[in-house]
Coordinates of C-alpha atoms in Angstrom, one line a residue:
X66 CA -9.1 -19.0 -36.2
X67 CA -6.3 -16.4 -35.9
X68 CA -7.3 -14.7 -39.2
X69 CA -11.0 -14.4 -37.9
X70 CA -9.7 -12.8 -34.6
X71 CA -7.6 -10.3 -36.6
X72 CA -10.5 -9.2 -38.7
X73 CA -12.3 -8.0 -35.7
X74 CA -10.6 -4.7 -36.5
X75 CA -7.9 -4.0 -39.1
X76 CA -5.5 -2.1 -36.7
X77 CA -5.3 -5.4 -34.7
X78 CA -4.1 -7.2 -37.8
X79 CA -1.4 -4.5 -38.2
X80 CA -0.5 -4.7 -34.5
X81 CA -0.2 -8.5 -34.7
X82 CA 2.3 -8.3 -37.7
X83 CA 4.4 -5.5 -36.0
X84 CA 4.5 -7.2 -32.6
X85 CA 5.3 -10.7 -33.6
X86 CA 8.8 -10.3 -32.2
X87 CA 7.8 -8.9 -28.9
X88 CA 8.0 -12.2 -27.1
X89 CA 11.5 -12.7 -28.2
X90 CA 12.3 -9.0 -27.3
X91 CA 10.8 -9.5 -23.8
X92 CA 12.6 -12.8 -23.3
X93 CA 16.0 -11.1 -24.0
X94 CA 15.2 -8.6 -21.2
X95 CA 14.3 -11.0 -18.5
X96 CA 17.7 -10.9 -17.0
X97 CA 17.4 -7.1 -16.7
X98 CA 14.0 -7.6 -15.3
X99 CA 15.2 -9.9 -12.6
X100 CA 18.1 -7.5 -11.8
X101 CA 15.8 -4.6 -11.4
X102 CA 13.4 -6.5 -9.2
X103 CA 16.4 -7.6 -7.1
X104 CA 17.6 -4.0 -6.7
X105 CA 14.2 -2.7 -5.8
X106 CA 13.8 -5.3 -3.0
X107 CA 17.4 -5.4 -1.8
X108 CA 18.0 -4.7 1.9
X109 CA 19.7 -1.3 1.2
X110 CA 16.4 -0.1 -0.2
X111 CA 14.9 -0.6 3.3
X112 CA 11.5 -1.8 2.0
X113 CA 11.2 1.5 0.0
X114 CA 9.6 3.0 3.1
X115 CA 10.3 5.8 5.5
X116 CA 13.0 4.4 7.8
X117 CA 16.3 5.3 6.5
X118 CA 14.6 7.2 3.7
X119 CA 14.2 3.9 1.7
X120 CA 11.6 5.5 -0.6
X121 CA 13.9 8.2 -1.6
X122 CA 16.8 5.7 -2.4
X123 CA 14.3 3.8 -4.6
X124 CA 13.1 7.0 -6.3
X125 CA 16.7 8.0 -7.1
X126 CA 17.2 4.6 -8.7
X127 CA 14.1 5.0 -10.9
X128 CA 15.1 8.6 -11.9
X129 CA 18.6 7.3 -12.8
X130 CA 17.0 4.7 -15.0
X131 CA 14.7 7.3 -16.7
X132 CA 17.7 9.5 -17.3
X133 CA 19.8 6.6 -18.8
X134 CA 16.9 5.8 -21.1
X135 CA 16.7 9.4 -22.4
X136 CA 13.2 10.0 -20.9
X137 CA 12.4 13.7 -20.7
X138 CA 11.6 15.1 -17.2
X139 CA 8.7 17.5 -16.7
X140 CA 10.6 20.6 -16.0
X141 CA 14.1 20.4 -14.5
X142 CA 13.7 17.2 -12.5
X143 CA 12.2 13.8 -12.7
X144 CA 11.1 14.3 -9.0
X145 CA 7.9 15.8 -7.8
X146 CA 8.1 16.2 -4.0
X147 CA 5.1 16.1 -1.8
X148 CA 4.5 16.1 2.0
X149 CA 2.8 13.3 4.0
X150 CA 2.4 12.2 7.6
X151 CA 3.6 8.8 8.5
X152 CA 4.2 6.7 11.6
X153 CA 7.5 4.8 11.5
X154 CA 9.4 2.3 13.6
X155 CA 13.1 3.1 13.3
X156 CA 14.1 1.5 16.6
X157 CA 13.6 -1.7 18.7
X158 CA 10.5 -3.7 18.1
X159 CA 10.3 -6.6 20.6
X160 CA 7.7 -9.0 22.1
X161 CA 8.2 -11.8 24.6
X162 CA 5.3 -14.0 25.2
X163 CA 6.1 -15.5 28.6
X164 CA 9.6 -16.6 28.3
X165 CA 9.6 -17.0 24.5
X166 CA 11.0 -14.3 22.3
X167 CA 8.9 -13.8 19.2
X168 CA 10.5 -12.8 15.9
X169 CA 9.3 -9.5 14.4
X170 CA 7.9 -10.0 10.9
X171 CA 7.9 -13.8 11.1
X172 CA 5.9 -14.3 14.4
X173 CA 4.3 -10.9 15.0
X174 CA 4.0 -7.4 13.7
X175 CA 2.9 -4.1 15.5
X176 CA -0.2 -2.2 14.7
X177 CA 0.7 0.6 12.1
X178 CA -0.5 3.4 14.5
X179 CA 1.3 1.9 17.5
X180 CA 3.3 4.6 19.6
X181 CA 6.5 4.1 21.5
X182 CA 6.0 1.9 24.4
X183 CA 7.9 -0.4 26.9
X184 CA 6.7 -2.6 29.7
X185 CA 5.3 -5.8 31.0
X186 CA 1.6 -6.7 31.1
X187 CA -0.6 -9.6 32.3
X188 CA -2.6 -11.2 29.5
X189 CA -6.1 -12.4 29.5
X190 CA -8.5 -13.6 26.8
X191 CA -11.3 -11.0 26.1
X192 CA -14.7 -12.5 26.8
X193 CA -16.6 -12.2 23.5
X194 CA -19.8 -12.2 25.5
X195 CA -19.2 -8.5 25.9
X196 CA -20.7 -8.1 22.3
X197 CA -23.8 -9.9 23.1
X198 CA -24.5 -9.7 27.0
X199 CA -25.0 -6.5 28.8
X200 CA -24.0 -8.1 32.0
X201 CA -20.7 -9.4 30.6
X202 CA -20.1 -5.9 29.0
X203 CA -20.6 -4.1 32.3
X204 CA -18.3 -6.5 34.1
X205 CA -15.6 -5.9 31.5
X206 CA -16.2 -2.1 31.6
X207 CA -15.7 -2.2 35.4
X208 CA -12.5 -4.1 35.3
X209 CA -9.4 -1.9 35.5
X210 CA -7.0 -2.5 32.5
X211 CA -3.9 -0.8 33.8
X212 CA -0.9 -3.3 33.5
X213 CA -3.0 -5.7 31.5
X214 CA -3.0 -6.8 27.8
X215 CA -6.4 -8.1 26.5
X216 CA -6.0 -10.8 23.9
X217 CA -8.6 -11.5 21.2
X218 CA -8.8 -13.0 17.8
X219 CA -8.6 -10.6 14.8
X220 CA -12.1 -11.5 13.5
X221 CA -13.5 -9.7 16.5
X222 CA -11.7 -6.4 15.7
X223 CA -14.6 -5.1 13.6
X224 CA -17.1 -5.7 16.4
X225 CA -14.8 -3.8 18.8
X226 CA -14.7 -0.8 16.5
X227 CA -18.4 -0.9 16.4
X228 CA -18.8 -0.9 20.1
X229 CA -17.7 2.6 21.4
X230 CA -17.7 1.7 25.1
X231 CA -15.6 -1.5 24.7
X232 CA -13.2 0.3 22.3
X233 CA -12.8 3.2 24.7
X234 CA -12.2 0.9 27.6
X235 CA -9.5 -1.0 25.8
X236 CA -7.5 2.3 25.3
X237 CA -6.7 2.1 29.0
X238 CA -4.9 -1.2 28.6
X239 CA -1.1 -1.5 28.6
X240 CA -1.2 -3.2 25.2
X241 CA -3.4 -5.2 23.0
X242 CA -2.7 -8.6 21.5
X243 CA -4.5 -9.6 18.3
X244 CA -4.2 -13.2 17.1
X245 CA -4.1 -13.5 13.3
X246 CA -4.0 -16.3 10.8
X247 CA -1.8 -14.2 8.6
X248 CA 0.4 -11.1 9.4
X249 CA -0.5 -8.2 7.0
X250 CA 1.4 -4.9 7.8
X251 CA 0.2 -1.4 6.7
X252 CA 1.1 2.2 7.0
X253 CA -0.5 4.8 9.3
X254 CA -0.5 8.6 9.1
X255 CA -1.1 8.8 12.9
X256 CA -0.3 7.2 16.3
X257 CA -2.8 5.7 18.7
X258 CA -2.6 5.8 22.5
X259 CA -1.4 2.3 23.0
X260 CA 0.5 -0.4 21.3
X261 CA -1.0 -3.3 19.3
X262 CA 0.7 -6.6 18.7
X263 CA -0.5 -8.8 16.0
X264 CA 0.7 -12.3 16.6
X265 CA 0.5 -15.3 14.3
X266 CA -2.0 -17.9 15.6
X267 CA 0.5 -20.7 15.4
X268 CA 3.0 -18.7 17.6
X269 CA 0.6 -17.8 20.4
X270 CA 0.3 -20.2 23.3
X271 CA -3.0 -19.8 25.1
X272 CA -1.3 -20.5 28.4
X273 CA 0.7 -17.3 28.0
X274 CA 0.1 -15.3 31.2
X275 CA 2.2 -12.1 30.4
X276 CA 4.1 -10.3 27.7
X277 CA 7.2 -8.1 27.8
X278 CA 7.4 -5.6 25.0
X279 CA 9.3 -2.7 23.5
X280 CA 8.4 -0.4 20.5
X281 CA 10.4 2.7 19.4
X282 CA 8.1 4.6 17.0
X283 CA 8.5 8.1 15.4
X284 CA 5.6 10.0 13.9
X285 CA 6.8 12.3 11.1
X286 CA 3.9 14.9 10.5
X287 CA 5.6 16.2 7.4
X288 CA 7.7 13.6 5.7
X289 CA 8.9 14.7 2.2
X290 CA 8.4 11.9 -0.3
X291 CA 8.2 12.1 -4.1
X292 CA 6.7 10.9 -7.3
X293 CA 9.1 10.1 -10.1
X294 CA 7.9 11.4 -13.6
X295 CA 9.4 11.0 -17.1
X296 CA 8.0 11.0 -20.7
X297 CA 8.6 10.3 -24.3
X298 CA 7.3 12.8 -26.9
X299 CA 4.9 11.5 -29.5
X300 CA 5.9 11.6 -33.1
X301 CA 2.6 12.9 -34.5
X302 CA 0.4 13.6 -31.4
X303 CA 2.7 15.1 -28.8
X304 CA -0.1 16.9 -26.9
X305 CA -2.0 13.7 -26.5
X306 CA -0.8 11.4 -23.7
X307 CA -1.1 7.7 -22.7
X308 CA 0.0 7.4 -19.1
X309 CA 1.6 4.3 -17.6
X310 CA 1.8 4.2 -13.7
X311 CA 3.0 2.1 -10.9
X312 CA 3.8 2.8 -7.2
X313 CA 7.3 2.2 -6.1
X314 CA 6.7 2.6 -2.4
X315 CA 6.2 -0.2 0.1
X316 CA 6.0 -0.7 3.9
X317 CA 9.6 -0.1 4.8
X318 CA 11.2 -1.4 8.1
X319 CA 9.7 -2.4 11.4
X320 CA 12.8 -1.9 13.4
X321 CA 16.3 -2.2 12.0
X322 CA 16.2 -6.0 11.9
X323 CA 13.0 -6.5 9.8
X324 CA 12.0 -5.0 6.4
X325 CA 9.2 -5.8 4.0
X326 CA 10.8 -6.4 0.5
X327 CA 7.5 -5.8 -1.5
X328 CA 8.5 -7.9 -4.5
X329 CA 5.1 -8.4 -6.0
X330 CA 3.7 -5.3 -4.3
X331 CA 5.0 -3.3 -6.0
X332 CA 8.5 -3.9 -7.2
X333 CA 6.9 -6.0 -9.9
X334 CA 4.8 -3.1 -11.2
X335 CA 7.7 -0.7 -11.1
X336 CA 9.8 -3.2 -13.0
X337 CA 7.2 -3.4 -15.6
X338 CA 7.1 0.4 -15.8
X339 CA 10.8 0.6 -16.3
X340 CA 10.7 -2.2 -18.9
X341 CA 8.0 -0.3 -20.9
X342 CA 9.9 2.9 -20.6
X343 CA 13.0 1.1 -22.1
X344 CA 10.8 -0.2 -25.0
X345 CA 9.3 3.2 -25.9
X346 CA 12.6 5.0 -25.5
X347 CA 14.1 3.2 -28.4
X348 CA 13.9 5.3 -31.6
X349 CA 12.3 2.5 -33.7
X350 CA 9.5 2.3 -31.1
X351 CA 8.7 5.9 -30.8
X352 CA 5.0 6.3 -30.2
X353 CA 2.6 8.5 -32.0
X354 CA 1.1 10.0 -28.9
X355 CA 3.4 11.1 -25.9
X356 CA 3.7 8.5 -23.1
X357 CA 4.2 9.5 -19.6
X358 CA 5.8 7.1 -17.1
X359 CA 4.7 7.9 -13.5
X360 CA 6.2 6.0 -10.4
X361 CA 4.1 7.2 -7.4
X362 CA 5.2 7.3 -3.8
X363 CA 2.8 7.1 -0.8
X364 CA 0.5 4.6 -2.3
X365 CA 0.6 2.4 0.7
X366 CA -0.1 5.4 2.9
X367 CA -3.4 6.1 1.3
X368 CA -2.7 6.9 -2.4
X369 CA -1.0 10.1 -1.4
X370 CA 1.4 10.5 -4.2
X371 CA -1.2 10.0 -7.0
X372 CA -3.6 12.3 -5.4
X373 CA -1.0 15.0 -5.1
X374 CA -0.2 14.5 -8.8
X375 CA -3.7 15.0 -9.9
X376 CA -3.9 18.2 -7.9
X377 CA -0.6 19.4 -9.3
X378 CA -0.5 17.9 -12.8
X379 CA 2.4 18.6 -15.1
X380 CA 0.1 18.6 -18.1
X381 CA -3.7 18.9 -18.5
X382 CA -5.5 15.8 -17.3
X383 CA -7.9 16.2 -20.1
X384 CA -5.2 15.4 -22.6
X385 CA -4.9 11.8 -21.3
X386 CA -6.3 9.3 -23.7
X387 CA -6.0 6.4 -21.3
X388 CA -4.1 5.4 -18.2
X389 CA -2.9 2.0 -17.3
X390 CA -1.8 1.4 -13.7
X391 CA 0.2 -1.7 -12.9
X392 CA 0.3 -3.2 -9.5
X393 CA 1.0 -6.9 -8.5
X394 CA 2.5 -7.9 -11.8
X395 CA 4.5 -10.8 -10.5
X396 CA 2.2 -13.9 -11.2
X397 CA -0.5 -14.4 -13.7
X398 CA -1.1 -18.1 -14.0
X399 CA -4.8 -17.5 -13.3
X400 CA -4.9 -14.4 -15.5
X401 CA -5.4 -10.7 -14.7
X402 CA -8.1 -8.6 -13.2
X403 CA -9.0 -5.1 -14.6
X404 CA -10.4 -2.6 -12.2
X405 CA -12.6 -0.1 -13.9
X406 CA -13.3 -2.7 -16.7
X407 CA -17.0 -2.2 -16.2
X408 CA -16.7 1.5 -16.5
X409 CA -15.0 1.5 -19.8
X410 CA -16.6 -1.6 -21.5
X411 CA -15.4 -0.8 -25.1
X412 CA -11.8 -0.5 -23.9
X413 CA -12.1 -3.6 -21.8
X414 CA -13.4 -5.5 -24.8
X415 CA -10.5 -4.4 -26.8
X416 CA -8.1 -5.6 -24.0
X417 CA -9.8 -9.0 -24.2
X418 CA -9.6 -9.1 -28.0
X419 CA -6.0 -8.4 -27.9
X420 CA -5.4 -11.1 -25.2
X421 CA -7.4 -13.5 -27.5
X422 CA -5.0 -12.7 -30.4
X423 CA -1.7 -13.0 -28.4
X424 CA -2.8 -15.7 -25.9
X425 CA -1.1 -13.7 -23.2
X426 CA -2.8 -14.7 -20.1
X427 CA -5.6 -17.4 -19.4
X428 CA -8.3 -14.9 -18.7
X429 CA -8.9 -11.2 -18.5
X430 CA -11.5 -10.4 -15.8
X431 CA -13.3 -7.2 -15.1
X432 CA -14.1 -5.3 -11.9
X433 CA -15.9 -2.1 -11.2
X434 CA -14.6 1.2 -9.6
X435 CA -12.3 0.7 -6.5
X436 CA -10.1 3.0 -4.6
X437 CA -7.4 0.3 -4.3
X438 CA -4.5 1.7 -6.2
X439 CA -3.2 4.8 -7.9
X440 CA -5.6 4.9 -10.9
X441 CA -8.3 6.0 -8.5
X442 CA -7.7 9.8 -8.3
X443 CA -7.4 9.8 -12.1
X444 CA -10.7 8.1 -12.5
X445 CA -12.2 10.6 -10.0
X446 CA -11.0 13.4 -12.3
X447 CA -12.7 11.7 -15.3
X448 CA -9.5 10.2 -16.8
X449 CA -10.2 6.8 -18.5
X450 CA -8.0 4.4 -16.5
X451 CA -7.5 0.7 -15.9
X452 CA -5.7 -0.8 -13.0
X453 CA -4.4 -4.3 -14.0
X454 CA -3.1 -6.8 -11.5
X455 CA -2.2 -10.5 -11.9
X456 CA -3.9 -13.4 -10.1
X457 CA -2.7 -16.9 -8.9
X458 CA 0.7 -18.0 -7.7
X459 CA 2.2 -17.2 -4.3
X460 CA -0.2 -15.2 -2.1
X461 CA 2.4 -13.3 -0.1
X462 CA 1.1 -9.7 0.5
X463 CA 2.3 -7.0 2.8
X464 CA 4.5 -9.5 4.7
X465 CA 8.2 -10.3 4.9
X466 CA 7.8 -13.3 2.6
X467 CA 7.0 -11.2 -0.5
X468 CA 10.6 -11.6 -1.8
X469 CA 12.1 -11.3 -5.3
X470 CA 13.6 -14.8 -5.1
X471 CA 10.2 -16.5 -4.6
X472 CA 8.2 -14.3 -7.2
X473 CA 7.7 -16.4 -10.3
X474 CA 7.0 -13.6 -12.9
X475 CA 4.8 -16.2 -14.5
X476 CA 3.2 -14.0 -17.1
X477 CA 5.5 -11.0 -17.0
X478 CA 6.8 -11.3 -20.6
X479 CA 3.3 -12.0 -22.0
X480 CA 1.7 -9.1 -20.0
X481 CA 4.5 -6.8 -21.1
X482 CA 3.5 -7.6 -24.7
X483 CA -0.2 -7.2 -24.0
X484 CA 0.2 -3.8 -22.5
X485 CA 2.2 -2.6 -25.5
X486 CA -0.5 -3.9 -27.9
X487 CA -3.2 -2.2 -25.9
X488 CA -1.2 1.2 -25.8
X489 CA -0.7 1.0 -29.5
X490 CA -4.5 0.3 -29.9
X491 CA -5.3 3.3 -27.8
X492 CA -3.1 5.5 -30.0
X493 CA -4.9 4.4 -33.1
X494 CA -8.4 5.2 -32.0

């Protein structure tokens, strides 16, 4: 059966023989993998966000790794600075429901666009009849909301956005309380006029009659972040590139007491990027084509860093044979999904064939175009690109529980080998 699979294409047979030792090689590096993952998620990285310049600390760590591996910079520096607007929470973030102090991150988070605010407000459940009954809506619109905090379940947030009158009236409230089944934080480039508190359903008592709150926010209209770029020159095709990418940024801090480690998203992808950089930096593994390693900032803020790169590329985008973007690399017991797989069916088929040869992951699934990670702006510029992410395992995402110690790295070694095999295949086409 193995021989039949190898005969699908002669280079695959050659690849198999040359990569037999990759599993052992990757296994020897798992201690370093765990160490890198731990460093990227450590408290002194501040969630790789914008409070205490956590993103810059992480970028400096990646640049140092690039330098220690002997990767070349594009120009005189591994860094590519770019500006972005971001709302941050460097000070106190507090919420008391009645007499109970809720814990930031664990019990509640603030809406990403929340401004600085402090006060006390009476709470009341929003009557959802405002969406279906004109009478109920008119009564609500005539009710003064000063000093009040409407409470509603998150599933109604979309209907509120669709109703301009209701949404506009809510802006006059002292605060908003949204009840969520899961707390999922984000980044905002702006601030709204009032604070939003997203509270875990299990932590909200319907009998709560008032809240006391404090938020210290800071909007930074021109925060300077950076991409980190390095490359290995190809032995025979130095002007032709394969590009490997991962975003290193995450959500940072929500006050000084709470940070989002971002182990799976995306310390895992950054760790994979550094592991692949280590592999290709060794003289015996020098690639035929040049390989660029790009660690992007600002992904969580709207793919800012990768968009900036495509607008200020360090070499022609037309010279890229293929790009592989790695995000959420920490699990894999249910296989991997490949965004853009339907756009490049031949390349996707090769990825599946290689997976069948190496038995790397249980299944390789395919998706269409999606603007959900840093491959997107390259795809929009006609660069062939896949975004690969793992499936299964812990479902922690954009929350304080996405930690290195609970991330299993189930298929990390196997996926490392599969990506190398795919990159080798791309170079031989």
